[in-house]
Amino acid sequence: MTDPVQRKPAKGIYVLPNLFTLAALFGGFYAVVMAMNERFEMAAVGIFCSMVFDSLDGRVARLTHTQSAFGEQMDSLADMVSFGAAPALVAYEWTLQPLGRWGWIAAFVYCACAALRLARFNVNTAVVSKRDFQGLPSPAAAALVAGFVWLTSQLFSHHYEVPWFRHVVAAFSKVPITRAHLAWPMFAVTMFAGLTMVTNIPFYSFKEFSGNRSVPFTILVLLVLGIALINIEPATVLFAMFVVYALSGYVLYAWRRAKGKPVSMVS
């Protein structure tokens, strides 16, 4: 008796993975609505929630064998909203608007770079190394922008407390900080995140740490410590984590060049 041949999933729309994709899309939409209502902490939280759901939809599809071309296209379009348009609009509403045309240019450059990054990812899936990303992933770029908005917006919020941040700003500033003072730093973060997405800089993909593979016990301990730190000071820790990740690509690129190793992500 021969083993039964595993059937491929029929073409169609699968509910479970697309629910996670729609949840990620809702997070981006929610971020825009919150920014329009001057609730920038919640806008940043919406983008980070989108990152969580975006990381789950593909895994759920693979675990349940419900991958489909529709799901791939849906995921890409949701990413464009949640990690392209939403962070750009949130940043513009937060502090880029006073810069006039420079503000909307920075927001547009970020949004356009996110579109280019996602399009390049879709067409290079078969030829790019699985170990590294080609350019900064759009969720990480969105986390840089949203993390900066979340952290700096707490200077003016009575709902969240960042004691050390308030004390540092007060110690080094002789005048009260306003949102206008944050416009050019926001400009720099937005431009850096956008342009880094379309570079060929390699960024570690963490795909080796999938749920069906064993990992060292030390990694598990570090994950627990990371979760604890995020719970203590989410805005500070998340922003710092993604700053380190964004800079790690440039460090990896320089190290590979110095060692004479290939730096191209295309195999």
Short mmCIF file of C-alpha atoms in Angstrom, two decimals:
data_model
loop_
_atom_site.label_atom_id
_atom_site.label_comp_id
_atom_site.label_asym_id
_atom_site.label_seq_id
_atom_site.Cartn_x
_atom_site.Cartn_y
_atom_site.Cartn_z
CA MET A 1 0.00 0.00 0.00
CA THR A 2 1.51 3.28 -1.09
CA ASP A 3 1.63 6.34 1.08
CA PRO A 4 -1.10 8.84 0.29
CA VAL A 5 0.10 11.79 -1.72
CA GLN A 6 -0.35 15.05 0.14
CA ARG A 7 -2.66 17.23 -1.89
CA LYS A 8 -1.74 20.80 -2.58
CA PRO A 9 -4.18 23.34 -1.18
CA ALA A 10 -6.73 24.45 -3.72
CA LYS A 11 -6.52 27.94 -5.08
CA GLY A 12 -8.79 30.30 -3.24
CA ILE A 13 -9.15 32.64 -0.31
CA TYR A 14 -8.28 31.16 3.07
CA VAL A 15 -9.85 32.82 6.07
CA LEU A 16 -7.36 32.20 8.89
CA PRO A 17 -4.11 33.68 7.49
CA ASN A 18 -5.98 36.54 5.84
CA LEU A 19 -7.56 37.45 9.17
CA PHE A 20 -4.06 38.15 10.50
CA THR A 21 -3.27 40.16 7.36
CA LEU A 22 -6.44 42.20 7.80
CA ALA A 23 -5.54 42.75 11.45
CA ALA A 24 -2.16 44.11 10.33
CA LEU A 25 -3.92 46.35 7.82
CA PHE A 26 -6.28 47.59 10.52
CA GLY A 27 -3.27 48.49 12.70
CA GLY A 28 -1.95 50.79 9.98
CA PHE A 29 -5.36 52.34 9.38
CA TYR A 30 -5.83 52.78 13.12
CA ALA A 31 -2.44 54.55 13.32
CA VAL A 32 -3.50 57.10 10.71
CA VAL A 33 -6.83 57.76 12.44
CA MET A 34 -5.12 58.20 15.82
CA ALA A 35 -2.58 60.62 14.32
CA MET A 36 -5.40 62.68 12.83
CA ASN A 37 -6.88 62.87 16.33
CA GLU A 38 -3.57 63.93 17.93
CA ARG A 39 -3.16 60.61 19.79
CA PHE A 40 0.34 59.84 18.62
CA GLU A 41 1.23 57.28 21.29
CA MET A 42 -1.70 55.14 20.17
CA ALA A 43 -0.74 55.70 16.54
CA ALA A 44 2.72 54.28 17.22
CA VAL A 45 1.24 51.35 19.14
CA GLY A 46 -0.99 50.61 16.14
CA ILE A 47 2.04 50.31 13.86
CA PHE A 48 3.83 48.00 16.29
CA CYS A 49 0.71 45.84 16.54
CA SER A 50 0.71 45.62 12.75
CA MET A 51 4.25 44.26 12.94
CA VAL A 52 3.12 41.49 15.27
CA PHE A 53 0.22 40.43 13.05
CA ASP A 54 2.37 40.70 9.91
CA SER A 55 4.90 38.30 11.42
CA LEU A 56 2.13 35.79 12.13
CA ASP A 57 0.13 35.62 8.91
CA GLY A 58 2.80 33.88 6.87
CA ARG A 59 3.64 31.44 9.65
CA VAL A 60 -0.03 30.59 10.13
CA ALA A 61 -0.41 30.00 6.38
CA ARG A 62 2.58 27.65 6.31
CA LEU A 63 1.50 25.75 9.43
CA THR A 64 -2.02 25.24 8.11
CA HIS A 65 -0.91 24.71 4.49
CA THR A 66 -3.11 27.55 3.31
CA GLN A 67 -0.60 29.56 1.27
CA SER A 68 -2.12 31.19 -1.78
CA ALA A 69 -1.29 33.78 -4.41
CA PHE A 70 -4.19 35.86 -3.09
CA GLY A 71 -2.66 35.83 0.41
CA GLU A 72 0.72 36.93 -0.90
CA GLN A 73 -0.79 39.87 -2.78
CA MET A 74 -2.98 40.79 0.18
CA ASP A 75 0.03 40.72 2.51
CA SER A 76 2.04 42.99 0.21
CA LEU A 77 -0.77 45.54 -0.08
CA ALA A 78 -1.34 45.52 3.69
CA ASP A 79 2.39 46.06 4.25
CA MET A 80 2.31 49.10 1.97
CA VAL A 81 -0.41 50.66 4.09
CA SER A 82 0.87 49.67 7.54
CA PHE A 83 4.61 50.12 6.97
CA GLY A 84 4.64 52.61 4.10
CA ALA A 85 1.79 55.10 4.13
CA ALA A 86 0.89 54.95 7.84
CA PRO A 87 4.37 55.74 9.30
CA ALA A 88 4.86 58.53 6.75
CA LEU A 89 1.53 60.15 7.60
CA VAL A 90 2.03 59.73 11.35
CA ALA A 91 5.49 61.33 11.15
CA TYR A 92 4.13 64.19 9.04
CA GLU A 93 1.27 64.86 11.45
CA TRP A 94 3.61 64.63 14.46
CA THR A 95 6.42 67.06 13.61
CA LEU A 96 7.19 67.19 9.87
CA GLN A 97 4.31 69.50 8.98
CA PRO A 98 5.99 72.70 10.31
CA LEU A 99 8.87 72.11 7.86
CA GLY A 100 6.59 72.90 4.94
CA ARG A 101 7.64 71.27 1.70
CA TRP A 102 10.65 69.63 3.33
CA GLY A 103 8.31 67.86 5.68
CA TRP A 104 6.05 66.36 3.04
CA ILE A 105 9.05 65.56 0.85
CA ALA A 106 10.54 63.49 3.69
CA ALA A 107 7.21 61.73 4.22
CA PHE A 108 6.86 61.04 0.50
CA VAL A 109 10.43 59.77 0.15
CA TYR A 110 9.79 57.31 2.96
CA CYS A 111 6.48 56.18 1.44
CA ALA A 112 7.98 55.81 -2.04
CA CYS A 113 10.98 53.88 -0.72
CA ALA A 114 8.64 51.50 1.11
CA ALA A 115 6.80 50.84 -2.16
CA LEU A 116 10.08 50.26 -4.00
CA ARG A 117 11.35 47.99 -1.20
CA LEU A 118 8.21 45.84 -1.26
CA ALA A 119 8.19 45.62 -5.06
CA ARG A 120 11.86 44.58 -5.13
CA PHE A 121 11.24 42.02 -2.40
CA ASN A 122 8.37 40.47 -4.37
CA VAL A 123 10.36 40.08 -7.59
CA ASN A 124 13.63 39.00 -5.93
CA THR A 125 12.19 36.36 -3.61
CA ALA A 126 13.65 33.47 -5.59
CA VAL A 127 17.14 34.93 -6.05
CA VAL A 128 17.87 36.69 -2.74
CA SER A 129 19.68 34.85 0.06
CA LYS A 130 17.29 33.52 2.73
CA ARG A 131 19.73 34.40 5.51
CA ASP A 132 19.70 38.17 4.93
CA PHE A 133 17.30 40.85 3.75
CA GLN A 134 18.25 43.14 0.89
CA GLY A 135 17.91 46.54 2.50
CA LEU A 136 16.12 47.39 5.74
CA PRO A 137 12.81 45.48 5.99
CA SER A 138 9.78 47.75 5.81
CA PRO A 139 8.45 46.67 9.26
CA ALA A 140 11.80 47.61 10.84
CA ALA A 141 11.80 50.96 9.02
CA ALA A 142 8.27 51.59 10.26
CA ALA A 143 9.38 50.68 13.78
CA LEU A 144 12.16 53.29 13.60
CA VAL A 145 9.72 56.04 12.65
CA ALA A 146 6.95 54.91 14.99
CA GLY A 147 9.42 54.34 17.84
CA PHE A 148 10.76 57.87 17.53
CA VAL A 149 7.23 59.28 17.47
CA TRP A 150 6.24 57.21 20.50
CA LEU A 151 9.32 58.14 22.50
CA THR A 152 9.28 61.87 21.77
CA SER A 153 5.51 62.25 22.06
CA GLN A 154 5.79 61.22 25.70
CA LEU A 155 7.47 64.55 26.39
CA PHE A 156 4.06 66.14 25.99
CA SER A 157 1.83 63.34 27.26
CA HIS A 158 0.31 62.96 30.70
CA HIS A 159 -0.69 59.35 30.03
CA TYR A 160 2.82 57.91 29.91
CA GLU A 161 5.86 58.62 31.99
CA VAL A 162 9.48 58.46 30.86
CA PRO A 163 11.25 59.95 33.90
CA TRP A 164 14.83 59.64 32.64
CA PHE A 165 13.91 61.11 29.25
CA ARG A 166 12.22 64.13 30.82
CA HIS A 167 15.18 64.74 33.14
CA VAL A 168 17.74 64.51 30.33
CA VAL A 169 15.80 66.92 28.12
CA ALA A 170 15.32 69.33 31.02
CA ALA A 171 19.02 69.19 31.93
CA PHE A 172 20.33 69.97 28.45
CA SER A 173 17.66 72.36 27.27
CA LYS A 174 17.47 75.97 28.42
CA VAL A 175 14.11 76.53 26.72
CA PRO A 176 10.93 74.45 26.89
CA ILE A 177 10.86 71.72 24.25
CA THR A 178 8.13 72.04 21.65
CA ARG A 179 7.14 69.79 18.77
CA ALA A 180 8.85 72.20 16.38
CA HIS A 181 12.22 71.37 18.00
CA LEU A 182 11.73 67.75 16.98
CA ALA A 183 11.01 68.47 13.31
CA TRP A 184 14.54 68.06 11.95
CA PRO A 185 15.37 64.99 14.06
CA MET A 186 12.12 63.47 12.77
CA PHE A 187 13.18 64.46 9.25
CA ALA A 188 16.53 62.68 9.71
CA VAL A 189 14.94 59.51 11.11
CA THR A 190 12.33 59.39 8.35
CA MET A 191 14.86 59.91 5.56
CA PHE A 192 17.32 57.42 7.05
CA ALA A 193 14.65 54.74 7.44
CA GLY A 194 13.29 55.33 3.93
CA LEU A 195 16.59 55.38 2.07
CA THR A 196 18.00 52.41 3.99
CA MET A 197 15.09 50.30 2.74
CA VAL A 198 16.23 50.69 -0.89
CA THR A 199 19.94 50.08 -0.34
CA ASN A 200 21.69 46.75 -0.91
CA ILE A 201 22.86 46.68 2.71
CA PRO A 202 22.42 43.17 4.19
CA PHE A 203 20.22 42.82 7.27
CA TYR A 204 19.99 39.56 9.19
CA SER A 205 16.57 37.98 8.60
CA PHE A 206 16.30 35.80 11.76
CA LYS A 207 14.61 33.13 9.61
CA GLU A 208 16.88 30.51 11.19
CA PHE A 209 14.92 30.90 14.42
CA SER A 210 11.64 29.52 13.13
CA GLY A 211 9.20 27.86 15.49
CA ASN A 212 9.97 24.32 14.35
CA ARG A 213 13.71 24.45 15.06
CA SER A 214 15.52 24.08 18.34
CA VAL A 215 17.47 27.05 19.69
CA PRO A 216 20.12 27.33 22.40
CA PHE A 217 18.84 27.81 25.92
CA THR A 218 20.71 31.13 26.10
CA ILE A 219 18.56 32.50 23.27
CA LEU A 220 15.41 31.66 25.21
CA VAL A 221 16.75 33.43 28.31
CA LEU A 222 17.63 36.51 26.25
CA LEU A 223 14.12 36.55 24.78
CA VAL A 224 12.60 36.46 28.26
CA LEU A 225 14.85 39.32 29.39
CA GLY A 226 13.97 41.29 26.27
CA ILE A 227 10.25 40.88 26.90
CA ALA A 228 10.73 42.01 30.51
CA LEU A 229 12.64 45.12 29.43
CA ILE A 230 10.03 45.99 26.82
CA ASN A 231 7.32 45.67 29.46
CA ILE A 232 9.18 48.09 31.77
CA GLU A 233 9.79 50.82 29.18
CA PRO A 234 8.26 49.86 25.81
CA ALA A 235 8.87 53.07 23.84
CA THR A 236 12.53 53.39 24.87
CA VAL A 237 13.46 49.73 24.52
CA LEU A 238 11.69 49.16 21.20
CA PHE A 239 13.17 52.28 19.63
CA ALA A 240 16.66 51.35 20.89
CA MET A 241 16.31 47.79 19.57
CA PHE A 242 15.42 48.91 16.08
CA VAL A 243 18.11 51.59 16.03
CA VAL A 244 20.65 48.87 16.79
CA TYR A 245 19.15 46.64 14.11
CA ALA A 246 19.17 49.45 11.52
CA LEU A 247 22.84 50.18 12.23
CA SER A 248 23.78 46.49 12.31
CA GLY A 249 23.33 46.22 8.55
CA TYR A 250 25.93 48.91 7.91
CA VAL A 251 28.31 47.24 10.38
CA LEU A 252 27.79 43.86 8.66
CA TYR A 253 28.34 45.47 5.25
CA ALA A 254 31.59 47.14 6.36
CA TRP A 255 32.81 43.91 7.99
CA ARG A 256 32.17 41.87 4.85
CA ARG A 257 33.89 44.45 2.67
CA ALA A 258 36.88 44.51 5.00
CA LYS A 259 37.12 40.69 4.91
CA GLY A 260 36.71 40.59 1.15
CA LYS A 261 33.49 38.62 1.42
CA PRO A 262 30.59 39.06 -1.03
CA VAL A 263 28.08 41.69 0.06
CA SER A 264 25.46 41.18 -2.65
CA MET A 265 22.21 39.61 -1.44
CA VAL A 266 21.33 38.29 -4.90
CA SER A 267 22.55 34.72 -5.44
#
